[in-house]
CSV table of C-alpha atoms in Angstrom, one decimal:
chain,number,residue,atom,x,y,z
A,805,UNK,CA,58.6,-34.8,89.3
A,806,UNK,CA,55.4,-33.8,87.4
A,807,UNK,CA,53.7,-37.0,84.7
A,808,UNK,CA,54.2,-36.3,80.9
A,809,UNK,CA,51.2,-36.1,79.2
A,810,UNK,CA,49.9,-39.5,78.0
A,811,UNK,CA,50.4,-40.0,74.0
A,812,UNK,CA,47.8,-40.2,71.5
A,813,UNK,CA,49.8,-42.1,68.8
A,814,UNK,CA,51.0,-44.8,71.9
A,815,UNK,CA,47.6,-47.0,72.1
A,816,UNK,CA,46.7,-46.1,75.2
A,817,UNK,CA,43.3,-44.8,76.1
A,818,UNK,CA,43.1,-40.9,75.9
A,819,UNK,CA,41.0,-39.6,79.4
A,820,UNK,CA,38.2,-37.8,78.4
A,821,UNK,CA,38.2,-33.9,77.7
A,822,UNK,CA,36.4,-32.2,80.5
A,823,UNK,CA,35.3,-28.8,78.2
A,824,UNK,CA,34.8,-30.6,75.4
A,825,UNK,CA,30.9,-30.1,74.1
A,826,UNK,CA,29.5,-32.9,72.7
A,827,UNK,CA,27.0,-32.3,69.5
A,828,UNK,CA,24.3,-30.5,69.9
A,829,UNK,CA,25.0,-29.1,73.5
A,830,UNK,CA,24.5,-25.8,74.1
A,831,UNK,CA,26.5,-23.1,74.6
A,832,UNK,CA,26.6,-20.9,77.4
A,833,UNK,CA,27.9,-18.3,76.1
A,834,UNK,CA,25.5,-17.9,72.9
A,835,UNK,CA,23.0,-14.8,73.1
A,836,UNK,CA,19.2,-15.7,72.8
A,837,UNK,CA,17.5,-15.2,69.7
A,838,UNK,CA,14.4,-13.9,69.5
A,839,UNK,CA,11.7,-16.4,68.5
A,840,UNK,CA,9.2,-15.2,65.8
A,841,UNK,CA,5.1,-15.0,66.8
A,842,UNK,CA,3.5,-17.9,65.3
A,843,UNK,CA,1.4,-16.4,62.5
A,844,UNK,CA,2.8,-13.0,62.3
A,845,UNK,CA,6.0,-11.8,60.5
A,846,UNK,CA,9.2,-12.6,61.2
A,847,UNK,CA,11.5,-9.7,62.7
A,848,UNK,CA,14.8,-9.3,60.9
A,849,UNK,CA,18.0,-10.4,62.3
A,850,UNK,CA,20.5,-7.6,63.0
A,851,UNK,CA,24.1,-7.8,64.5
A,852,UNK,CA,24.6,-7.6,68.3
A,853,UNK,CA,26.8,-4.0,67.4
A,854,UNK,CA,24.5,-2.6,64.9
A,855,UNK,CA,23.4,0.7,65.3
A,856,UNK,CA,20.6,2.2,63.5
A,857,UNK,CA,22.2,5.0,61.1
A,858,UNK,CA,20.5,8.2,62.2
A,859,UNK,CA,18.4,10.1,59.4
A,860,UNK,CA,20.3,13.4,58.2
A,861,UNK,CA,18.6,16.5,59.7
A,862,UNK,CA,18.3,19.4,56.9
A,863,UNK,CA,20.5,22.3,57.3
A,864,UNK,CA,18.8,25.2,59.3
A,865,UNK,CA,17.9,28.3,57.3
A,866,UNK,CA,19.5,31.0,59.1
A,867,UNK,CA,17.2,33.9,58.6
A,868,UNK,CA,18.2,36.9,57.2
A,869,UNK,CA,19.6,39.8,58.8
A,870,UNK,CA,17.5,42.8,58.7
A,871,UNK,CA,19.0,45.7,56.7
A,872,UNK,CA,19.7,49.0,58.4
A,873,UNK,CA,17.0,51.6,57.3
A,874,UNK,CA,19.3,53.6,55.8
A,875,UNK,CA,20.4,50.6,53.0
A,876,UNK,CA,16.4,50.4,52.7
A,877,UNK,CA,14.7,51.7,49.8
A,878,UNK,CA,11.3,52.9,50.2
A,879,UNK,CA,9.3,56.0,51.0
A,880,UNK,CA,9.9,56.9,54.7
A,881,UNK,CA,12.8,56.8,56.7
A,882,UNK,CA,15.9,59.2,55.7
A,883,UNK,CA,18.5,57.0,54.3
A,884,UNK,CA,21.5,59.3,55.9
A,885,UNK,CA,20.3,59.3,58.9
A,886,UNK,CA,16.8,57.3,59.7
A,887,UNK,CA,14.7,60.1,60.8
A,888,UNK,CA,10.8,59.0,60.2
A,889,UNK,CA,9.9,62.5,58.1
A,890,UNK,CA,11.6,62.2,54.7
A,891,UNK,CA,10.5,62.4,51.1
A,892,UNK,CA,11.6,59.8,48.7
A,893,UNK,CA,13.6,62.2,45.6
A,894,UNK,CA,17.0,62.1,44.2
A,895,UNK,CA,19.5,64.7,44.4
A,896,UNK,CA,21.9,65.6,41.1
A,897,UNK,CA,25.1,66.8,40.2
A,898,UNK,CA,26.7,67.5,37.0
A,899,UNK,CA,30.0,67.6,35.4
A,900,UNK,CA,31.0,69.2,32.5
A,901,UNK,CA,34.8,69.4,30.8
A,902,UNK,CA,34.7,69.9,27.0
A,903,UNK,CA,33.8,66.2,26.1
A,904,UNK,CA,34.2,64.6,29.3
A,905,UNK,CA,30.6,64.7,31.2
A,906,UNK,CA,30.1,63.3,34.5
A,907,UNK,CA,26.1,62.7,36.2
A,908,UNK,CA,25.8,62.1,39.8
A,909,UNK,CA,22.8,61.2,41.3
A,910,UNK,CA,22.0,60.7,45.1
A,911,UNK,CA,18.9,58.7,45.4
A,912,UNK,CA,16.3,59.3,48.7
A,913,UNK,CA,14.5,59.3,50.7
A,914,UNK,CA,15.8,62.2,52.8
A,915,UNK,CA,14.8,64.1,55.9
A,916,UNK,CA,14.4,67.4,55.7
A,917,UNK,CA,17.7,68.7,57.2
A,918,UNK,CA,20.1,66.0,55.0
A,919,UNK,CA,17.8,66.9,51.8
A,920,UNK,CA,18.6,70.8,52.1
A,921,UNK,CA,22.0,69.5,52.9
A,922,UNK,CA,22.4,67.9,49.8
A,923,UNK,CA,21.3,69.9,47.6
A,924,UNK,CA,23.4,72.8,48.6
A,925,UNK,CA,26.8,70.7,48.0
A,926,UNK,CA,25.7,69.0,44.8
A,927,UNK,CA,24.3,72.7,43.3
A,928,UNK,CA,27.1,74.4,44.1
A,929,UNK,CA,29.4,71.5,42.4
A,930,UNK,CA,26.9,71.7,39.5
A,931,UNK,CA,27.3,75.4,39.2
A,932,UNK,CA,31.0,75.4,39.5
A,933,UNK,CA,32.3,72.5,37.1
A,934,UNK,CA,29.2,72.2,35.2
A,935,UNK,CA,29.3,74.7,32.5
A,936,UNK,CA,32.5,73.5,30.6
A,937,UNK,CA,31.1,71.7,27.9
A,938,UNK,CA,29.2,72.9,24.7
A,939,UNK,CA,26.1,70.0,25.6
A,940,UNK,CA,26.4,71.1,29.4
A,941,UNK,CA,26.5,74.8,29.3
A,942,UNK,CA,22.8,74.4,27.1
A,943,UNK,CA,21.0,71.1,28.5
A,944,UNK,CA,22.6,69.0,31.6
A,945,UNK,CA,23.6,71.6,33.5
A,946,UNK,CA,20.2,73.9,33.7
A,947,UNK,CA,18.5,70.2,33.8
A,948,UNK,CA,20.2,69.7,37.0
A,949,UNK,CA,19.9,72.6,38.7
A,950,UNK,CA,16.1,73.0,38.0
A,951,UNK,CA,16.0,69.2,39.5
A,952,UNK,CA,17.4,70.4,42.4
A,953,UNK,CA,15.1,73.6,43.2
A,954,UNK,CA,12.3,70.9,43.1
A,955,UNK,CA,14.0,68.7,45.2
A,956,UNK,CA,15.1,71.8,48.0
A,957,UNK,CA,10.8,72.6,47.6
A,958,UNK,CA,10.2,68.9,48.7
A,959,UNK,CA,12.4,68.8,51.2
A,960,UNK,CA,11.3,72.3,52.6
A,961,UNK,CA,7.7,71.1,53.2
A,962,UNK,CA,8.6,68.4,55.7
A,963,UNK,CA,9.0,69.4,59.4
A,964,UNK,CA,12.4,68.9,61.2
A,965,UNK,CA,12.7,65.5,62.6
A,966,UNK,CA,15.3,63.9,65.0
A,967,UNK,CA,17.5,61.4,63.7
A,968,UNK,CA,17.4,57.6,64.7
A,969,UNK,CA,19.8,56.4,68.0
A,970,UNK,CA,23.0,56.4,67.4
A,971,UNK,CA,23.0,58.7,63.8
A,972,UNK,CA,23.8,62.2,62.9
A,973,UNK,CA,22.1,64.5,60.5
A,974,UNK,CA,23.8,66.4,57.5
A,975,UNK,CA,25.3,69.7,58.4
A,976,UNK,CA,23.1,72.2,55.7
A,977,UNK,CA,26.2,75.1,56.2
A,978,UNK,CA,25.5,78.6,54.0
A,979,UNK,CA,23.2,78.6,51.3
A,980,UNK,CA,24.2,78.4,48.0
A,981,UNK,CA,24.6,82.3,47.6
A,982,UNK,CA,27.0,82.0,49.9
A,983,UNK,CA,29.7,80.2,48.8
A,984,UNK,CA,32.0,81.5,46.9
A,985,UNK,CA,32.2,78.1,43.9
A,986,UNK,CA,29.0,79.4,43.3
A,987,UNK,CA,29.7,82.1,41.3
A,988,UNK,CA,32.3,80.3,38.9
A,989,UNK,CA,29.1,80.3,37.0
A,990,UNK,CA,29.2,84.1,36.3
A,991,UNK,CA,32.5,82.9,34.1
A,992,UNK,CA,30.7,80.6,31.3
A,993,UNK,CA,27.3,83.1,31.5
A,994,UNK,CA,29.2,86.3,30.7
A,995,UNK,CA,30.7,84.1,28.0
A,996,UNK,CA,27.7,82.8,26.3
A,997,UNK,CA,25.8,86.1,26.4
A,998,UNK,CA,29.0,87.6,24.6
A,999,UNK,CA,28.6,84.8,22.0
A,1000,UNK,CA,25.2,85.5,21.6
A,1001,UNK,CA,25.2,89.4,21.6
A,1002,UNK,CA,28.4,88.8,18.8
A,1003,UNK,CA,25.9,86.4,16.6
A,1004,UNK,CA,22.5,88.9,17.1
A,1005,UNK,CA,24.9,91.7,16.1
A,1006,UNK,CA,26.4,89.6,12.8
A,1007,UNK,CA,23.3,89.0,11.5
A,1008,UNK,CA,21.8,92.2,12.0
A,1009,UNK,CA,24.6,93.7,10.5
């Protein structure tokens, strides 16, 4: 049969508490503190678990991708197809329809072979739908075309070139005399030298 424990409140004397600490002991299980160099500053206290906070990094500048020659402006390189020998000159186009006008415009540079190419699809557009207007049958319309035989003599003076890895050239196909859209302009011209023969005749009359 195990002893009760004695009773405080009964008068009798209490045996002692062995792991009670009397003041000022020490405890065993406290971590040293550091103790601060006589004459020099003291070092600030920080928590056992503190860590220091780490100092934000600024974001990496990714560097910019490098265009592909063709999206390039500048004067070398043919923007089609990124053969070294090219001249840096626009091709046009006009449209013409009573009031409706359209301008296209092609900007270089261009190789020789996608140059001539060029200027053979947008002359023959500009020869067949560019006469139907009053404004494009006496302005845009010759404008265009004679920008175009200076841009087929630019183009003509560079030497053939191959295109860049991986990229085709412009197929030049038949020259403008040719193809057959080409002579939709005989339609409007035959029609404006009647106009003018009726007016010379009017006031000669």
């Amino acid at each position: 049969m195990s002893t009760p424990p004695p009773n405080p409140y009964s008068g009798a004397p209490v045996p002692p508490n062995p792991y009670a600490q009397g003041a000022g002991a020490p405890n065993p299980y406290a971590q040293p503190q550091p103790q601060p160099q006589t004459g020099g500053p003291v070092p600030a206290q920080q928590p056992p678990y503190a860590q220091p906070y780490p100092q934000q990094q600024p974001y990496p500048q990714q560097p910019h991708p490098q265009y592909p020659p063709y999206l390039v402006p500048g004067p070398t390189g043919c923007r089609n197809c990124g053969a070294p020998e090219a001249v840096n000159f626009a091709v046009r186009a006009h449209v013409g329809v009573l009031v409706v006008m359209r301008f296209h415009r092609l900007d270089g540079p261009f190789c020789r072979r996608c140059g001539r190419a060029l200027v053979r699809i947008m002359t023959t557009k500009t020869l067949c739908q560019g006469w139907w207007s009053p404004l494009s049958l006496v302005l845009f319309t010759p404008f265009t075309l004679f920008w175009n035989l200076i841009a087929a003599a630019k183009f003509a003076k560079l030497e053939p070139s191959e295109p860049a890895p991986g990229r085709q050239q412009l197929d030049e196909g038949q020259p403008v005399h040719a193809r057959p859209l080409a002579y939709v302009a005989i339609v409007p011209l035959l029609w404006a030298v009647w106009v003018i023969t009726n007016i010379i005749a009017d006031v000669s009359g």
